[in-house]
XYZ file of C-alpha atoms in Angstrom:
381
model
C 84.648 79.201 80.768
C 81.634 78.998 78.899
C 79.660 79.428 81.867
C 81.629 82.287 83.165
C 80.768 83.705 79.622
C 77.316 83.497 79.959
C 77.012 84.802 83.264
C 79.490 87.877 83.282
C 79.875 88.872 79.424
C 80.908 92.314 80.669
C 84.113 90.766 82.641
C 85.094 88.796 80.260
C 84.982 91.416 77.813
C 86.995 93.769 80.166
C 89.431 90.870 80.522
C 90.222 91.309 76.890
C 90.709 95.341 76.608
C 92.830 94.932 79.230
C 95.003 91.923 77.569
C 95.064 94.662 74.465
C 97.115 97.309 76.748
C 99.045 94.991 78.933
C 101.932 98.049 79.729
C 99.562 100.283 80.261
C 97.122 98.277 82.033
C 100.693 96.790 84.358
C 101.434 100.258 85.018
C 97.964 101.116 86.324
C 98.089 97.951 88.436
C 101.320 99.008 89.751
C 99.793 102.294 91.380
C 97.472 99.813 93.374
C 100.355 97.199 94.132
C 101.972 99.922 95.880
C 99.135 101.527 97.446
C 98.388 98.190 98.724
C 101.791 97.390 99.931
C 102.340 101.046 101.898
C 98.864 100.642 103.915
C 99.125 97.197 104.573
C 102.936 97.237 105.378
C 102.975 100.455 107.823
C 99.744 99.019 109.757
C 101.613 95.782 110.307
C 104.694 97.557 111.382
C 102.539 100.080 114.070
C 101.282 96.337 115.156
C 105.069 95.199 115.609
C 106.108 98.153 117.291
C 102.978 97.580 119.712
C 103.898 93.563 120.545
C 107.314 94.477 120.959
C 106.727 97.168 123.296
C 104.115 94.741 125.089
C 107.076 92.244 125.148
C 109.172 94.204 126.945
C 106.665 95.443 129.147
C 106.307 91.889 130.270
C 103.761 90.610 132.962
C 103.693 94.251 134.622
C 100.520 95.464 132.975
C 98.860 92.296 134.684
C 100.429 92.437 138.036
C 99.152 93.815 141.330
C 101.533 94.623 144.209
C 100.371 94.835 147.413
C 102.671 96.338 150.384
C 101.768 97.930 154.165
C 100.895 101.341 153.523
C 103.612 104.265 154.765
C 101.761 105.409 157.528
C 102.219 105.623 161.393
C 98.915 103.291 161.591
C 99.333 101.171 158.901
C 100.872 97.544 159.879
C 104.877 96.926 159.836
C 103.194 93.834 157.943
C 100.772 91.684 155.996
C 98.879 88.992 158.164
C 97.221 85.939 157.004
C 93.814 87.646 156.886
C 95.184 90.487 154.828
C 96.571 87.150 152.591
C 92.839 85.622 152.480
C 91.796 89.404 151.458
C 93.678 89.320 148.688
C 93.074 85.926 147.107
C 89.199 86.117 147.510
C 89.803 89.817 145.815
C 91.706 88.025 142.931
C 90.328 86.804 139.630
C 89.818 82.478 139.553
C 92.815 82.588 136.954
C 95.362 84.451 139.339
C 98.509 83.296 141.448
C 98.784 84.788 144.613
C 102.132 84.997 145.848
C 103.339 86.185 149.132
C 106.819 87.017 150.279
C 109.339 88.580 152.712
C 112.793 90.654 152.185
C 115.343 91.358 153.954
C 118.931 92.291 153.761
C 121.484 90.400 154.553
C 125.377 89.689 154.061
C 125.791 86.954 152.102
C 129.095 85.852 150.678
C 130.238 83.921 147.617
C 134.104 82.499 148.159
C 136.515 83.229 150.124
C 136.794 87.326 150.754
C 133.522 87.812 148.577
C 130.839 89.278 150.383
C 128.538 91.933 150.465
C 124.867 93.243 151.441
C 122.181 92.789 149.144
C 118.266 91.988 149.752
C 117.190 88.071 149.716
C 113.784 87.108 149.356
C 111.413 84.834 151.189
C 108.901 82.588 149.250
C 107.537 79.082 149.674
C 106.097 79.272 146.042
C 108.794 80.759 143.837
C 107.029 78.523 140.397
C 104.247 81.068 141.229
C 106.427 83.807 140.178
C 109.502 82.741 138.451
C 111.205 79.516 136.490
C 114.295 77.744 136.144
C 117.121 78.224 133.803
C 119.703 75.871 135.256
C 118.348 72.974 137.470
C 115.179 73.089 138.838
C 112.206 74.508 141.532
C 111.481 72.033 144.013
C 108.033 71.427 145.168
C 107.350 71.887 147.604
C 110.617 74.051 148.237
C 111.746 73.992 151.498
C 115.771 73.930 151.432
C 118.612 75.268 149.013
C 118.881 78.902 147.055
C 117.609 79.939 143.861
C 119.616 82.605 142.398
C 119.277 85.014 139.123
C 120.649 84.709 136.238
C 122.224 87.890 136.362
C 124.244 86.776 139.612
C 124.751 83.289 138.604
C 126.741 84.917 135.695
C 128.565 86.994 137.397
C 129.857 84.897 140.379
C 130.010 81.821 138.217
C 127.432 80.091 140.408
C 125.324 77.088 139.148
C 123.324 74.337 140.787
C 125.715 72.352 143.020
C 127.467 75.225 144.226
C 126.988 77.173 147.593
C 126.660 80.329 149.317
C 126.777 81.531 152.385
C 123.640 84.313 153.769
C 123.902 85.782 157.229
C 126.478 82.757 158.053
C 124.524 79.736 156.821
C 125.531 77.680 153.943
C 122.950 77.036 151.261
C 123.441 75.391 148.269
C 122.417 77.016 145.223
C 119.256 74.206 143.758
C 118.313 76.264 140.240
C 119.615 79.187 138.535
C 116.422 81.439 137.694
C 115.136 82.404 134.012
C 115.276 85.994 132.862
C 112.216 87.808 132.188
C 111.187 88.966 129.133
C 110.324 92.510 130.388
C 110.648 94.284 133.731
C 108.079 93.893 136.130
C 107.291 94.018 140.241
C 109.759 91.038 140.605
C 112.754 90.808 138.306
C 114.468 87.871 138.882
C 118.028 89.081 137.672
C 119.756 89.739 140.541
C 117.302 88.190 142.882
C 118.495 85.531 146.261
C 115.355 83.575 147.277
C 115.224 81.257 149.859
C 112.214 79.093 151.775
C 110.121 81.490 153.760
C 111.543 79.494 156.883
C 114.942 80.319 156.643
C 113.529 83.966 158.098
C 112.645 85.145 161.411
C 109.326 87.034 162.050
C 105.807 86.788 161.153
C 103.262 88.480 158.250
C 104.375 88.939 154.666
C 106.557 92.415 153.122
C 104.598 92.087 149.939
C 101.879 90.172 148.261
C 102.369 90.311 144.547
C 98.730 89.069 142.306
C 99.557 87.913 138.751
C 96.322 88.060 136.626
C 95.638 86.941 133.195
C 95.170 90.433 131.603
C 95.692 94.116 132.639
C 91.888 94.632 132.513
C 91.389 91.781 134.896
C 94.448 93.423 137.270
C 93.116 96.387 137.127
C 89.933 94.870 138.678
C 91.885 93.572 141.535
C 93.835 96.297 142.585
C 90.431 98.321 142.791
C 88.942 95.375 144.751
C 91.939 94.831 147.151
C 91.860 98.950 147.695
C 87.443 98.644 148.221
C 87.914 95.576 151.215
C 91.515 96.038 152.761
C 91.313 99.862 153.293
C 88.096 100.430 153.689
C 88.046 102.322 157.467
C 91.830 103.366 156.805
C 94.679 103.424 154.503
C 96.492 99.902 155.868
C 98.082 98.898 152.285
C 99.447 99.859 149.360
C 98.341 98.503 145.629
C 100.373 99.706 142.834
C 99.465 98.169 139.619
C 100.062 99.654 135.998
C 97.009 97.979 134.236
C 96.044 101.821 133.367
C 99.667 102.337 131.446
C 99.560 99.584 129.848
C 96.057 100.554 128.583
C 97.266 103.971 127.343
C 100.356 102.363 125.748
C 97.719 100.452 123.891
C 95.804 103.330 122.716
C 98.291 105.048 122.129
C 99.912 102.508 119.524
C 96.375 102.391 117.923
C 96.314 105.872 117.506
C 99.662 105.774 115.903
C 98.307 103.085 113.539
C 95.775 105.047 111.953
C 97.954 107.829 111.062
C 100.395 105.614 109.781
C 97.385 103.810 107.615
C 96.262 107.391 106.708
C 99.982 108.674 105.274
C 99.959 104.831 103.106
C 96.372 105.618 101.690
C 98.230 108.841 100.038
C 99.867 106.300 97.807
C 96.229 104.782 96.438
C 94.909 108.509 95.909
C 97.702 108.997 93.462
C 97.254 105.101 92.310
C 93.589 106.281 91.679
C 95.107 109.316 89.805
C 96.976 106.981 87.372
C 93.686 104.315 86.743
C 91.731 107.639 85.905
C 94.043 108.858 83.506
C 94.117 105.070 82.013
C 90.607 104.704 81.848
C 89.813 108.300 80.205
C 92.494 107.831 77.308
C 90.695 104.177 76.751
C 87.434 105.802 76.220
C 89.078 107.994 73.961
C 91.113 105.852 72.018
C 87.856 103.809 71.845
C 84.944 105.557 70.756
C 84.734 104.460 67.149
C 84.526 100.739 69.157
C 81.453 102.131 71.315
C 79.931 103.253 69.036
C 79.825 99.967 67.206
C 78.736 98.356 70.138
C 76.215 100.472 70.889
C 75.108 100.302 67.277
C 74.527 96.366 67.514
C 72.644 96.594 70.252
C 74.595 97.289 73.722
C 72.913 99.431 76.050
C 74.301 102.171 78.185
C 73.917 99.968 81.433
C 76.062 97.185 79.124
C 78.854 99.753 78.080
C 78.770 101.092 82.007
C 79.454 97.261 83.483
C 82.513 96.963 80.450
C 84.625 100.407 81.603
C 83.650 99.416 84.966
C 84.612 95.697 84.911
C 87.901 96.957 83.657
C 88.844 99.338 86.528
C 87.713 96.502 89.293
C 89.869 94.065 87.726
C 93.191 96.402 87.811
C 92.389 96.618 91.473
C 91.729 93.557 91.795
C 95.234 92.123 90.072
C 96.778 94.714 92.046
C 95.183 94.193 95.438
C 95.962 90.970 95.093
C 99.653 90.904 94.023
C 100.300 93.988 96.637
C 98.993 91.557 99.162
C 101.651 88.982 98.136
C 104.308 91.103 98.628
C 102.699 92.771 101.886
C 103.234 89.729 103.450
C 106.308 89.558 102.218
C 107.332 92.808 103.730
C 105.603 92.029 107.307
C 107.985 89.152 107.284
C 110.998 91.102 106.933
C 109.677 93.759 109.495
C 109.289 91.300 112.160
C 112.548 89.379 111.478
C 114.220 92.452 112.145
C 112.494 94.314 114.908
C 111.279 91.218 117.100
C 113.680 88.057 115.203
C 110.539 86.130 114.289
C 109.533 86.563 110.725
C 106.398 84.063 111.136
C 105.223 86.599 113.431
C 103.496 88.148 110.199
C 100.672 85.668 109.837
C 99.411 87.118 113.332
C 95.374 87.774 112.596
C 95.671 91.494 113.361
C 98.092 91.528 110.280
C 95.720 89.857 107.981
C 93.496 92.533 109.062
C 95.671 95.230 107.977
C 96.230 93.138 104.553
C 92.061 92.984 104.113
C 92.283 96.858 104.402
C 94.420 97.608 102.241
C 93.467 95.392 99.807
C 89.629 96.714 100.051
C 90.943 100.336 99.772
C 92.663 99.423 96.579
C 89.788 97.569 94.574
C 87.296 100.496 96.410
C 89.745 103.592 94.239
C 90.020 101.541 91.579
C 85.836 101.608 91.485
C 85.739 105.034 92.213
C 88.733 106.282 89.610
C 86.802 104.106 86.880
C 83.175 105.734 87.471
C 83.593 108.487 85.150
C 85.224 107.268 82.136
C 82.227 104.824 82.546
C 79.987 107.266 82.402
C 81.363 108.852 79.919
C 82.024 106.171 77.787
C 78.153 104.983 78.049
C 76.682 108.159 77.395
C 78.329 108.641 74.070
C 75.888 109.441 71.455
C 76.451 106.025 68.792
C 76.565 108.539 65.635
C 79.145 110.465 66.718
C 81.204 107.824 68.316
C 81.524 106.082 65.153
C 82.748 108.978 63.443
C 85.940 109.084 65.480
């Protein structure tokens, strides 16, 4: 203490005046606690809002579909060099996965049938995994079916179906996705890619690690596979997802800007504090300035004071900030722990910067004022 003494006189002296008003001084730090809390609080929840629309999104913004184009000259399908295409096109951290549909009667018990598509993959971990049971690998016999139509028809590994007259025996029942994307496993029939007739693939669907990096790939398949005509067709929706993402940023800041309303009134309040002091005070300035304080000294005292309400309330409106970005993301995405994300903590360094920065700027004139009081007639009241 003695050292802190030494070195910062003017804080510790601030430390004091404020001790003498503690209501006062609580109620100016109260402005800043809330200040704090809006502007840290509504950027967290524009963040929430953004994962959980990114959530339910799912993988589309980083998958690439690629399909024969619908033309008289495009192929019916995709050959093994349009396969080869696509995978040198795609990023080292992609999954290529190519596939076949077709529709088919398949039936489920005894009167219970009906036509539905049923897909064709040899790699089904590539694109989906298993809720009951599991994939094999390599997969070359049995069903997989979604868990959409598991629930429905009561099916579960062990059981059996029956497509286009053969019986296959259902070998995993597929997880849901967490979004909607180019394959949705919900409803979904796959079987081995022998269990079809026919050569060449119906689509060719690339997985990459970001939209950015899809986005890439769809422009590269498009550059080598139609580059004399239009033989395919990429759809991808790295360029929504982008938007979606600037849009939510956008929202952010306005958000951020209606919270910062809160510390201009909080600045208000520390003003008001800060002018009364100097005028409750003068007959104490002017005894300081008599023994010797200089202007610069009686300028660091009024201004020490102001950072330190912003500082006590910065800091406690960051307590309960997190606080309240637990409770935001318990309730709009279940996972309160969600909160200590590091874009949050950003959002909590804002806010808290914004409230020591008014309480500096609220406290510069009283300071001024206070340290250009003439000693004579300070001490005179």
């Amino acid at each position: 203490m003695g050292w802190l003494r030494r070195r910062f006189p003017a804080l510790l002296m601030a430390r004091r005046n404020i001790g003498r008003t503690k209501v006062r001084s609580v109620l100016a730090a109260l402005g800043i606690v809330i200040g704090v809390i809006a502007i840290a609080s509504l950027g967290m929840f524009g963040l929430t809002l953004r994962y959980q629309l990114t959530e339910n999104l799912g993988g589309i913004g980083n998958q690439v579909m690629v399909q024969p184009a619908d033309s008289a000259e495009a192929p019916d399908a995709l050959t093994e060099r349009d396969l080869r295409q696509v995978e040198s096109a795609a990023g080292s951290g992609a999954t290529v996965a190519p596939a076949v549909q077709r529709f088919t009667t398949v039936s489920y018990g005894r009167g219970v049938s009906e036509t539905r598509g049923v897909m064709g993959i040899d790699q089904p971990g590539k694109l989906f995994e298993a809720r009951d049971g599991s994939i094999p690998q390599p997969y070359r016999s049995g069903a997989l079916i979604g868990p959409d139509l598991a629930d429905q028809r009561d099916l579960g590994p062990g059981d059996t179906i029956s497509v286009n007259g053969s019986t296959e025996r259902v070998v995993a029942v597929l997880a849901p996705s967490q979004g909607f994307g180019y394959t949705d496993p919900s409803n979904q029939i796959v079987l081995p890619m022998r269990s079809f007739d026919g050569r060449g693939y119906d689509t060719i669907t690339v997985t990459e690690t970001d939209s950015t990096a899809a986005n890439a790939t769809a422009m590269a398949i498009r550059a080598q596979l139609n580059d004399r005509r239009e033989r395919v067709t990429v759809q991808d929706f790295s360029g929504v997802a982008d938007q979606i993402g600037q849009t939510f940023q956008a929202l952010n800041l306005f958000l951020i800007g209606i919270g910062s309303i809160s510390l201009l009134v909080a600045g208000v309040s520390i003003l008001n504090v800060m002018l009364m002091s100097t005028v409750e005070r003068r007959q104490e300035i002017g005894v300081l300035r008599a023994v010797g304080f200089q202007k610069l000294d009686v300028l660091k005292i009024m201004l020490s004071e102001a950072v330190l309400l912003g500082v006590i309330g910065g800091v406690a409106g960051a307590a309960f900030s997190i606080v309240a970005g637990m409770v935001i993301n318990h309730f709009v995405v279940g996972d309160a722990m969600l909160a200590f994300r590091p874009g949050n903590f950003l959002y909590i360094g804002l806010a808290f910067a914004f409230g020591v920065g008014t309480s500096l700027l609220s406290g510069l004139y009283p300071a001024w004022k206070a340290a250009n009081e003439r000693p004579v007639e300070a001490l005179r009241g």
